Amino acid sequence: MCAKDYQHFVVSGATGTTVKHTSPTKILEYSFSFMDDVKLLQLFNSVVIPIFSLIENKKTGNQKLLALKEILLSKMATVEG
């Protein structure tokens, strides 16, 4: 499906006022192309993969901190109670 076909699909199925008041020519006026250059894709991956790894590590760290918080709060409650 090319960009013009997709633009027509989006506009024809639009029900919201924001989309209906927007000029159909402005919706998806940019055409998309696939990356043919393998080196560019590798460069993109070399930047993005470490970011996703960092996000996953932060999520894991946050889960461990939340579990530790619950343990410490329960111990404080039993000592004070």
CSV table of C-alpha atoms in Angstrom, one decimal:
chain,number,residue,atom,x,y,z
A,1,MET,CA,0.0,0.0,0.0
A,2,CYS,CA,1.6,3.3,-1.0
A,3,ALA,CA,1.3,6.5,1.0
A,4,LYS,CA,-1.6,8.0,-1.1
A,5,ASP,CA,-3.6,4.8,-0.6
A,6,TYR,CA,-3.0,4.9,3.1
A,7,GLN,CA,-3.8,8.6,3.3
A,8,HIS,CA,-7.2,7.9,1.6
A,9,PHE,CA,-7.8,5.0,4.0
A,10,VAL,CA,-7.2,7.2,7.0
A,11,VAL,CA,-9.3,10.0,5.8
A,12,SER,CA,-12.2,7.8,4.7
A,13,GLY,CA,-12.4,6.1,8.0
A,14,ALA,CA,-11.9,9.2,10.2
A,15,THR,CA,-14.7,10.0,12.6
A,16,GLY,CA,-13.0,12.5,15.0
A,17,THR,CA,-13.4,16.2,14.5
A,18,THR,CA,-9.7,16.9,14.6
A,19,VAL,CA,-9.1,14.6,11.6
A,20,LYS,CA,-12.1,15.9,9.7
A,21,HIS,CA,-11.1,19.5,10.1
A,22,THR,CA,-7.6,18.8,9.0
A,23,SER,CA,-6.9,19.1,5.3
A,24,PRO,CA,-6.7,15.7,3.8
A,25,THR,CA,-3.6,16.8,1.9
A,26,LYS,CA,-1.8,17.5,5.1
A,27,ILE,CA,-2.6,14.0,6.6
A,28,LEU,CA,0.4,11.8,5.9
A,29,GLU,CA,1.9,14.1,3.3
A,30,TYR,CA,5.3,12.6,4.0
A,31,SER,CA,6.0,9.4,2.1
A,32,PHE,CA,7.8,6.6,3.8
A,33,SER,CA,10.6,4.6,2.4
A,34,PHE,CA,12.3,1.4,3.7
A,35,MET,CA,15.9,1.5,4.6
A,36,ASP,CA,17.9,-0.2,1.8
A,37,ASP,CA,21.3,0.4,3.3
A,38,VAL,CA,22.3,-2.4,5.7
A,39,LYS,CA,25.0,-0.2,7.3
A,40,LEU,CA,22.5,2.4,8.2
A,41,LEU,CA,20.3,-0.2,9.8
A,42,GLN,CA,23.3,-1.6,11.7
A,43,LEU,CA,24.1,1.9,12.9
A,44,PHE,CA,20.5,2.5,14.0
A,45,ASN,CA,20.6,-0.8,15.9
A,46,SER,CA,23.9,0.1,17.6
A,47,VAL,CA,22.2,3.2,19.0
A,48,VAL,CA,18.8,1.8,19.8
A,49,ILE,CA,19.6,-1.6,21.3
A,50,PRO,CA,21.7,-0.2,24.2
A,51,ILE,CA,18.9,2.3,25.0
A,52,PHE,CA,16.3,-0.6,25.1
A,53,SER,CA,18.7,-2.6,27.3
A,54,LEU,CA,19.1,0.4,29.7
A,55,ILE,CA,15.3,0.8,29.9
A,56,GLU,CA,14.9,-2.9,30.7
A,57,ASN,CA,17.7,-2.7,33.4
A,58,LYS,CA,16.0,0.3,34.9
A,59,LYS,CA,12.6,-1.5,35.0
A,60,THR,CA,14.2,-4.5,36.7
A,61,GLY,CA,16.0,-2.3,39.2
A,62,ASN,CA,12.8,-0.4,40.0
A,63,GLN,CA,11.0,-3.7,40.6
A,64,LYS,CA,13.7,-4.8,43.0
A,65,LEU,CA,13.6,-1.5,44.8
A,66,LEU,CA,9.8,-1.7,45.2
A,67,ALA,CA,10.2,-5.2,46.7
A,68,LEU,CA,12.9,-4.0,49.1
A,69,LYS,CA,10.7,-1.1,50.1
A,70,GLU,CA,7.8,-3.5,51.0
A,71,ILE,CA,10.1,-5.7,53.0
A,72,LEU,CA,11.6,-2.7,54.9
A,73,LEU,CA,8.2,-1.2,55.6
A,74,SER,CA,6.8,-4.5,56.9
A,75,LYS,CA,9.9,-4.9,59.2
A,76,MET,CA,9.5,-1.3,60.5
A,77,ALA,CA,5.8,-2.0,61.2
A,78,THR,CA,6.6,-5.1,63.2
A,79,VAL,CA,9.4,-3.4,65.2
A,80,GLU,CA,7.2,-0.4,66.1
A,81,GLY,CA,4.1,-2.4,66.6
